[in-house]
PDB file of C-alpha atoms in Angstrom:
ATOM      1  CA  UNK M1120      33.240 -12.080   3.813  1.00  0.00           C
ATOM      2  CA  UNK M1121      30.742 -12.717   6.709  1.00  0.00           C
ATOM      3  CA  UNK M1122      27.042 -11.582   6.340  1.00  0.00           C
ATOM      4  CA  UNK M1123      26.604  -8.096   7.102  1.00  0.00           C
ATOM      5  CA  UNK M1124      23.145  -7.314   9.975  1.00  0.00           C
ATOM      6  CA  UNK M1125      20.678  -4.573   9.260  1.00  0.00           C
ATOM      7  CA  UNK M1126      18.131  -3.808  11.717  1.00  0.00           C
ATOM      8  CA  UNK M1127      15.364  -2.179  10.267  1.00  0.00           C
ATOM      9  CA  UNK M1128      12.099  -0.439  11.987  1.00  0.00           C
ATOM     10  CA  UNK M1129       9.116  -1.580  10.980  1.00  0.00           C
ATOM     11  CA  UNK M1130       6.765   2.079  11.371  1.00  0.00           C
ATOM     12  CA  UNK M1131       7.636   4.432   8.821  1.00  0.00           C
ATOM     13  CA  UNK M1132      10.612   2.512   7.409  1.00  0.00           C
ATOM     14  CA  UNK M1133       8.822  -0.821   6.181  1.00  0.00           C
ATOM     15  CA  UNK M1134       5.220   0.410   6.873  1.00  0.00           C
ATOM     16  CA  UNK M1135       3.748   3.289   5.893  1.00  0.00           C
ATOM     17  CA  UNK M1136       1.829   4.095   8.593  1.00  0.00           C
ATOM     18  CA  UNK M1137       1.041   7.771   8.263  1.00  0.00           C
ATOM     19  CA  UNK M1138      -0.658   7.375   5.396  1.00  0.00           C
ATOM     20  CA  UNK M1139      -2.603   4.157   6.351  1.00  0.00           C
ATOM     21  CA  UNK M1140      -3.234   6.111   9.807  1.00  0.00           C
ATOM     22  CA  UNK M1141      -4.421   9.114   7.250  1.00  0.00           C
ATOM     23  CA  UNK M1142      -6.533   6.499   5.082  1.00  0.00           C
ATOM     24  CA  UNK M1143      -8.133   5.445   8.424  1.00  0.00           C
ATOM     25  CA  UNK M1144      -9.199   8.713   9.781  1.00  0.00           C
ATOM     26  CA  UNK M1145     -10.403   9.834   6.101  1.00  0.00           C
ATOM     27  CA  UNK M1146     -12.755   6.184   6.339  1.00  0.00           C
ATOM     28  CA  UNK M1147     -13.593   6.853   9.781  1.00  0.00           C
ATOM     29  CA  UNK M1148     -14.230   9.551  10.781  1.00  0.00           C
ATOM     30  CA  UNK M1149     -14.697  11.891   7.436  1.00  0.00           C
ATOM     31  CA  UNK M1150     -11.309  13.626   8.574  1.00  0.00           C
ATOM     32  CA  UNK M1151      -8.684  14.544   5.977  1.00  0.00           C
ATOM     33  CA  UNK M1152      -5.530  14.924   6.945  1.00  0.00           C
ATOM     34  CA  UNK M1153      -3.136  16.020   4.831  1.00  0.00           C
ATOM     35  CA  UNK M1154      -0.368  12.636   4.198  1.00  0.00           C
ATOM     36  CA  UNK M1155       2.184  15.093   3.560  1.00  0.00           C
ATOM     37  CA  UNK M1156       2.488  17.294   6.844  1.00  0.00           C
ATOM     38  CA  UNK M1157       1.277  14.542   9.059  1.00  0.00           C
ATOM     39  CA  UNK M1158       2.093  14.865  12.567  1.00  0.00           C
ATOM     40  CA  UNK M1159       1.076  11.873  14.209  1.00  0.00           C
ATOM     41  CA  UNK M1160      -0.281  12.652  17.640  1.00  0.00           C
ATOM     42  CA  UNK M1161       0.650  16.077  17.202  1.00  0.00           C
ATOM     43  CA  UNK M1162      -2.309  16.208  14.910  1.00  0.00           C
ATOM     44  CA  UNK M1163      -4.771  15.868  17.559  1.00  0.00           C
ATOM     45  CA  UNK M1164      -6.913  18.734  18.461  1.00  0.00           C
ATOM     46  CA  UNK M1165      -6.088  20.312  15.400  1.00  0.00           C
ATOM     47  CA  UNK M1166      -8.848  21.190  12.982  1.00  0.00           C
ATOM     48  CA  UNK M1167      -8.965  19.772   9.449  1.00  0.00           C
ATOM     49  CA  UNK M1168     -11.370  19.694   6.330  1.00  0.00           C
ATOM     50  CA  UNK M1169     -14.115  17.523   6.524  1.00  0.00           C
ATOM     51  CA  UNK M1170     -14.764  14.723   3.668  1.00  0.00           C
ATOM     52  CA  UNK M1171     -18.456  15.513   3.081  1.00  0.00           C
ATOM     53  CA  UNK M1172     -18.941  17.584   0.475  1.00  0.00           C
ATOM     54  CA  UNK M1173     -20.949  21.630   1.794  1.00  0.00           C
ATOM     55  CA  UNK M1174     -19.670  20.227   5.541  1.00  0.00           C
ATOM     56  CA  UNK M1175     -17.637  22.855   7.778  1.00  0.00           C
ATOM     57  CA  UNK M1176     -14.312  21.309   9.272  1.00  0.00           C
ATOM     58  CA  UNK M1177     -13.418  18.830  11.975  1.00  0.00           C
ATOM     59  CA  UNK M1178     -11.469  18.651  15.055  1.00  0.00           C
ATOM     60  CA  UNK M1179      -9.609  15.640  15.572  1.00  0.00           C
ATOM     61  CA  UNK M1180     -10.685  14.638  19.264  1.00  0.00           C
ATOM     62  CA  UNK M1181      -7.797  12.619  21.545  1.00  0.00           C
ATOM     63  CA  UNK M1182     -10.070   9.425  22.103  1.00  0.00           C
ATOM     64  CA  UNK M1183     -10.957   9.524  17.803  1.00  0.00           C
ATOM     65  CA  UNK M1184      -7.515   9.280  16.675  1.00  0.00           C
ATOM     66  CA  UNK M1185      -6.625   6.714  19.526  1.00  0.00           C
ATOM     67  CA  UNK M1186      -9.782   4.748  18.516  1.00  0.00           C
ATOM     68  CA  UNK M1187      -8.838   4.872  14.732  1.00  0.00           C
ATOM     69  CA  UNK M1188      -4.883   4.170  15.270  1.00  0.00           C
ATOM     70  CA  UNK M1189      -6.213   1.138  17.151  1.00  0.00           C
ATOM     71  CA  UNK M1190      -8.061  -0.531  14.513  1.00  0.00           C
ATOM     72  CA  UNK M1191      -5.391   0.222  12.405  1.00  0.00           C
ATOM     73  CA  UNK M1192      -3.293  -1.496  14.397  1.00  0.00           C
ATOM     74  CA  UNK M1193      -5.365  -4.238  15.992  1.00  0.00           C
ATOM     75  CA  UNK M1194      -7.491  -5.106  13.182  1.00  0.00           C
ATOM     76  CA  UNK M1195      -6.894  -6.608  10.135  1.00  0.00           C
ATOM     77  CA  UNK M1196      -7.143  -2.994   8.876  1.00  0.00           C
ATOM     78  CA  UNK M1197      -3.276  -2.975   9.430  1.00  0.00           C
ATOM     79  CA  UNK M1198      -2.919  -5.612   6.183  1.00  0.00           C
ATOM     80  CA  UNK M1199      -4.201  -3.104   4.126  1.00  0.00           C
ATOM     81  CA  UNK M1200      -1.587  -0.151   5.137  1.00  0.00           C
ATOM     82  CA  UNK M1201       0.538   0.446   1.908  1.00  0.00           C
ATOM     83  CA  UNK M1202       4.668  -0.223   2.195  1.00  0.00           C
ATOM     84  CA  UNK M1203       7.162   2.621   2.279  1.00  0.00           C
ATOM     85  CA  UNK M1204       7.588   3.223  -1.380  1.00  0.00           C
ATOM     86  CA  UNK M1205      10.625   1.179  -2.911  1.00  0.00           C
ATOM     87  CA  UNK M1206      11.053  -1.016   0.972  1.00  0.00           C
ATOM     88  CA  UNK M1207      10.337  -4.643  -0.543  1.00  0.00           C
ATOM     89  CA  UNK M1208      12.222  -4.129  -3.658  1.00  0.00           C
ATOM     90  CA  UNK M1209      15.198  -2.921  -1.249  1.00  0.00           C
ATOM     91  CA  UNK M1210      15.227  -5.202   1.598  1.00  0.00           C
ATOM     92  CA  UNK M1211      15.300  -8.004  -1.602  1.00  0.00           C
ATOM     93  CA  UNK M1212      18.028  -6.180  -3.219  1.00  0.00           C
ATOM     94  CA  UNK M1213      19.804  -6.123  -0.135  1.00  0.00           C
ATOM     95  CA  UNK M1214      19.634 -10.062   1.169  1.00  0.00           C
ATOM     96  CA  UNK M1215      20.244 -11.274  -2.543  1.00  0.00           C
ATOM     97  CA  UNK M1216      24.133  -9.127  -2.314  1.00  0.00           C
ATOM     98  CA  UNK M1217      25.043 -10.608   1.547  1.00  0.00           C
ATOM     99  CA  UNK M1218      22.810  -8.512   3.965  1.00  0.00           C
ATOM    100  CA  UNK M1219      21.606 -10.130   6.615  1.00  0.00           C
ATOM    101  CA  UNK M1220      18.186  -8.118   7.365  1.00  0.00           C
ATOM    102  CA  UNK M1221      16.122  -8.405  10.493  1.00  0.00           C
ATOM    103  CA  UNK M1222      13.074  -6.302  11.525  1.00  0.00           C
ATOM    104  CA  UNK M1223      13.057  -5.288  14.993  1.00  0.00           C
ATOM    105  CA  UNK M1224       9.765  -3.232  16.439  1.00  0.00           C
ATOM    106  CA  UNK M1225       8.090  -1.729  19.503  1.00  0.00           C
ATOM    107  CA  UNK M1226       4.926  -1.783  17.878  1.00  0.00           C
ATOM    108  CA  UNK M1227       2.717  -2.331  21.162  1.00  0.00           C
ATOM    109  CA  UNK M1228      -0.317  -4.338  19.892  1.00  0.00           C
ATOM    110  CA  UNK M1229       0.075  -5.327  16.273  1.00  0.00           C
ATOM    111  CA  UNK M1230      -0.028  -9.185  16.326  1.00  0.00           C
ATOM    112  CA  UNK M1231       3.170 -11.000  15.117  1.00  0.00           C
ATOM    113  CA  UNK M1232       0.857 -13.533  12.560  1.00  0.00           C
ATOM    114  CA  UNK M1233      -0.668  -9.819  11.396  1.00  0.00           C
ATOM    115  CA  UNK M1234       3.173  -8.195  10.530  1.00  0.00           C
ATOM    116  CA  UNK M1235       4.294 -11.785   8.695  1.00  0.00           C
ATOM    117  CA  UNK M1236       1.023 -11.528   6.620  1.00  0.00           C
ATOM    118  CA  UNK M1237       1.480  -8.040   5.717  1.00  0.00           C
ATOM    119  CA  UNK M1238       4.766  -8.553   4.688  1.00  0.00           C
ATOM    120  CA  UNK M1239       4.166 -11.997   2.509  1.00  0.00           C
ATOM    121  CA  UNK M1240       1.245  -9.857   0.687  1.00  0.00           C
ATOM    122  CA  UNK M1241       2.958  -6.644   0.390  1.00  0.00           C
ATOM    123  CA  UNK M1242       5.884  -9.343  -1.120  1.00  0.00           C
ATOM    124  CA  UNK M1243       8.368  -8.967   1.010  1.00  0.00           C
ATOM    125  CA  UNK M1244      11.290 -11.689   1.451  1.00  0.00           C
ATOM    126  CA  UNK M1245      10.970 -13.838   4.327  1.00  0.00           C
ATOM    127  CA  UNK M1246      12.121 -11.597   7.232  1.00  0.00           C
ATOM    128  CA  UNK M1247      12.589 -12.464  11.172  1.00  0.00           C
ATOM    129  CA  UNK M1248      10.870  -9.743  13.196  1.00  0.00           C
ATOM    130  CA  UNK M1249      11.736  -9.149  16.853  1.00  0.00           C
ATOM    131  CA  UNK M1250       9.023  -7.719  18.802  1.00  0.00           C
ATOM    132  CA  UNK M1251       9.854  -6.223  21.907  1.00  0.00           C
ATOM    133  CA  UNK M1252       8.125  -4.358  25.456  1.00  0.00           C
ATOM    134  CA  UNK M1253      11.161  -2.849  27.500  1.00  0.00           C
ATOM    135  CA  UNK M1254      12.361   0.258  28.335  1.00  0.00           C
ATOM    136  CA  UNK M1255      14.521   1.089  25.423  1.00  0.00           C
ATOM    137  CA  UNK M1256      13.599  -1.894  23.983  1.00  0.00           C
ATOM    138  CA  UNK M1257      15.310  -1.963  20.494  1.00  0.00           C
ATOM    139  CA  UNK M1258      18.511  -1.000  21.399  1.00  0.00           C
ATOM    140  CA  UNK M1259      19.525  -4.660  22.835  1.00  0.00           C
ATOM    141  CA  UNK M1260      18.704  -6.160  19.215  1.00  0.00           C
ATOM    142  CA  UNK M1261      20.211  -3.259  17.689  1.00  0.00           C
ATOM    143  CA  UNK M1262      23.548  -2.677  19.122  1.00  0.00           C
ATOM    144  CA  UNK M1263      24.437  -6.487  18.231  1.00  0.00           C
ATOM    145  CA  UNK M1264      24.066  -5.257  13.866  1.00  0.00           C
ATOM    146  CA  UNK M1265      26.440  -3.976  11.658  1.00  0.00           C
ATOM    147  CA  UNK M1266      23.756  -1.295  10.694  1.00  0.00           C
ATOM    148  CA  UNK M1267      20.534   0.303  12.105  1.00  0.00           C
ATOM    149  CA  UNK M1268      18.073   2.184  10.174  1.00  0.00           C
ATOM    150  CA  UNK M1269      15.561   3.721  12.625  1.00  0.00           C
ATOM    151  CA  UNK M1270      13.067   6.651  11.386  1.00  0.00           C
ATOM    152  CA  UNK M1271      13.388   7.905  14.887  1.00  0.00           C
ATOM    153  CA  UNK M1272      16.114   9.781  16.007  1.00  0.00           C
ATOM    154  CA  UNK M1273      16.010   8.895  19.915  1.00  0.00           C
ATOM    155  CA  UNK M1274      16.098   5.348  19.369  1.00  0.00           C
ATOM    156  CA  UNK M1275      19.477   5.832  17.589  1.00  0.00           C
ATOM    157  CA  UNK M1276      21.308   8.365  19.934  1.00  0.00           C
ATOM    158  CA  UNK M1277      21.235   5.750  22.960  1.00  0.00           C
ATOM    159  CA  UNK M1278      23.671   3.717  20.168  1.00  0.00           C
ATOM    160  CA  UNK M1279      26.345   6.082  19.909  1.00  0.00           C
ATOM    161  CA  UNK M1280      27.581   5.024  22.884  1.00  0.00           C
ATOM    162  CA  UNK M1281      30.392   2.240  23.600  1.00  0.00           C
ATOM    163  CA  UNK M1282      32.393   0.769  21.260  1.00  0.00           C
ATOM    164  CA  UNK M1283      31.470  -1.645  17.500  1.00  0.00           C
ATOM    165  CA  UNK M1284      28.992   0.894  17.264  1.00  0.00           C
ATOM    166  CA  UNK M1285      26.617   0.174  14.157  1.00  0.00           C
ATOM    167  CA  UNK M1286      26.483   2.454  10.885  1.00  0.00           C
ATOM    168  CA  UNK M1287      23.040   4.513  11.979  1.00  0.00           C
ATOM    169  CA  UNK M1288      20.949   5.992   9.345  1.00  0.00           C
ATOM    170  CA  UNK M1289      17.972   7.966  10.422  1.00  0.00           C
ATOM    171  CA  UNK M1290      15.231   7.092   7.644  1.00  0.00           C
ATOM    172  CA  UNK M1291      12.884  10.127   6.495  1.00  0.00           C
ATOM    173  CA  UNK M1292      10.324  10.116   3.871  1.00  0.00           C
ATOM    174  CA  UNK M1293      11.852  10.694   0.460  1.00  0.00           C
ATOM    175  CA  UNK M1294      10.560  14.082  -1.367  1.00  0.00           C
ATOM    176  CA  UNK M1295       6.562  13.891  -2.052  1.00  0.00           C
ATOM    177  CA  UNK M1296       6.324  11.029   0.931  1.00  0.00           C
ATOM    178  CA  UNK M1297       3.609  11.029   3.509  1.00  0.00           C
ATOM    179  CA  UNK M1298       5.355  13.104   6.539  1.00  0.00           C
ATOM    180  CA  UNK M1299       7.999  14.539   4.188  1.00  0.00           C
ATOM    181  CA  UNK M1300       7.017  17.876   4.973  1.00  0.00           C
ATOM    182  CA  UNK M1301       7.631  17.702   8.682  1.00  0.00           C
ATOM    183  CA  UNK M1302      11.323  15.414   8.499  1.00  0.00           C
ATOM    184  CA  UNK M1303      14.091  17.239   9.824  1.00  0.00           C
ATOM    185  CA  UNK M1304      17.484  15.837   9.441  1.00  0.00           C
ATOM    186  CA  UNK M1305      19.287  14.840  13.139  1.00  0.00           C
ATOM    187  CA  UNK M1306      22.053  17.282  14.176  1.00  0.00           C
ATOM    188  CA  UNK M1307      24.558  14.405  15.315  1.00  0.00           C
ATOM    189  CA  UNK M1308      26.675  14.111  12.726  1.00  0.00           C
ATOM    190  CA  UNK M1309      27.898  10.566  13.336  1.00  0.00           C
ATOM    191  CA  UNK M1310      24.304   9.400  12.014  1.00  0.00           C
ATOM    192  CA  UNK M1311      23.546   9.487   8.693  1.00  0.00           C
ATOM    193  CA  UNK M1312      20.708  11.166   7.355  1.00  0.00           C
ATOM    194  CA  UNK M1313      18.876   9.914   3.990  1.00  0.00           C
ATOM    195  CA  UNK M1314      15.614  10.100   2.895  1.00  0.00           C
ATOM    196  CA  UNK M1315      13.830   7.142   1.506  1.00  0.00           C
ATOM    197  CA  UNK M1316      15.188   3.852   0.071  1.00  0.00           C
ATOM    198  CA  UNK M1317      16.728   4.746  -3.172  1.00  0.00           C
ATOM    199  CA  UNK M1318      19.105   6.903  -0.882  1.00  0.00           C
ATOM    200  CA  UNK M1319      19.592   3.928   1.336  1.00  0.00           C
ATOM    201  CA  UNK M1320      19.645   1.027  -1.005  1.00  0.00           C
ATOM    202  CA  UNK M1321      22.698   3.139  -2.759  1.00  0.00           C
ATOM    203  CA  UNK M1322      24.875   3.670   0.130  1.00  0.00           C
ATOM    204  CA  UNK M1323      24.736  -0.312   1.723  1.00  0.00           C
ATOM    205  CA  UNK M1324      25.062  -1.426  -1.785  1.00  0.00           C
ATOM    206  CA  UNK M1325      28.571   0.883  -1.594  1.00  0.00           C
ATOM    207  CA  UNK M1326      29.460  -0.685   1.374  1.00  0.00           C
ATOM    208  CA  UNK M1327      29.268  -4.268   0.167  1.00  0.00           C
ATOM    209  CA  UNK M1328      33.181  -4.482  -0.726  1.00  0.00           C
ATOM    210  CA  UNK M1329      34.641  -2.623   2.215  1.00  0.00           C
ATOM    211  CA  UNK M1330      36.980  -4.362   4.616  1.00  0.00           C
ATOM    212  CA  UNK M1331      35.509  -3.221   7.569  1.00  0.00           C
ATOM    213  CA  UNK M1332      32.732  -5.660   7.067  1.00  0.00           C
ATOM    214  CA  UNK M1333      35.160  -8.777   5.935  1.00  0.00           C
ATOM    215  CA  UNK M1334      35.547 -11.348   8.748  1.00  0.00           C
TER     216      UNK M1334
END
């Protein structure tokens, strides 16, 4: 049986970056946010509670949470962002039956030595990660795996198309997780919806003795 080839995001699937984006404009800029029903850069302009104790609430400006995402990002900030709960223990779990796993991102400006270093401390396996700067830039990598698991739903639609299609799960938070309040499930049912790694780790250890993945 040949090695079956997972894609995985990094954002949201391997790194938890809502709640290390949360963590960053708590530190900041005194801003909490809840982890829960965060929005991203929906969040912006919206009005939350303010850290300092007797202190009225805070709007979160446009150029504060683009100055605060960037540090996370392009500082070494990102190395303390905490994992999606359960990834390393997966993504292990998953090379040590067969799976071939690769990490493919569009992450504009975190640095590739800054992504192998959170991974190594975080302890993830060793992992090849495929960055990438096009115009639908994951699906190239993608398309060429036996399975894609993308926490964002229009990176996986574009997929659908053609023929040796991949298995495509569309990763949301598992119950409690930062954003898990805001996931909605896709409405194409020819992607799978599951939410967090347990769910995920399950199925593709299900799929290791099917014949559609034998050589």
């Amino acid at each position: 049986m040949r090695r079956r080839k997972v894609c995985v995001d990094l954002n949201q699937v391997l790194v938890d970056t809502s709640r290390g984006l949360c963590q960053r404009l708590k530190s900041d800029l005194g801003i909490l946010v809840p982890t829960k029903r965060f929005e991203g850069k929906d969040a912006v302009k919206q009005v939350f509670p303010n850290v300092v104790p007797g202190s009225g609430p805070k709007r979160l400006e446009p150029e504060d949470y683009t100055a605060a995402k960037g540090r996370m990002f392009d500082t070494d900030a990102f190395l303390s962002v905490p994992a999606v709960p359960g990834a390393a223990e997966a993504v292990t779990k998953l090379i040590a039956v067969g799976y071939e796993v690769t990490v493919v991102t569009d992450a504009k400006t975190v640095r590739r030595d800054r992504v192998a270093r959170w991974l190594t401390e975080h302890r993830f396996p060793k992992l090849d990660v495929i960055f990438t700067r096009s115009i639908r830039p994951k699906a190239p990598h993608q398309c060429r795996c036996d399975i894609v698991i993308d926490n964002e739903i229009e990176q996986l639609e574009p997929l659908l198309e053609g023929e040796g299609q991949p298995l495509l799960i569309h990763f949301l938070p598992e119950p409690n997780a930062s954003g898990c309040d805001l996931a909605t499930p896709p409405v194409n049912p020819r992607i799978l919806t599951m939410r967090g790694w347990p769910e995920v780790l399950g199925h593709l250890l299900a799929l290791t003795d099917e014949e559609s993945f034998a050589a």
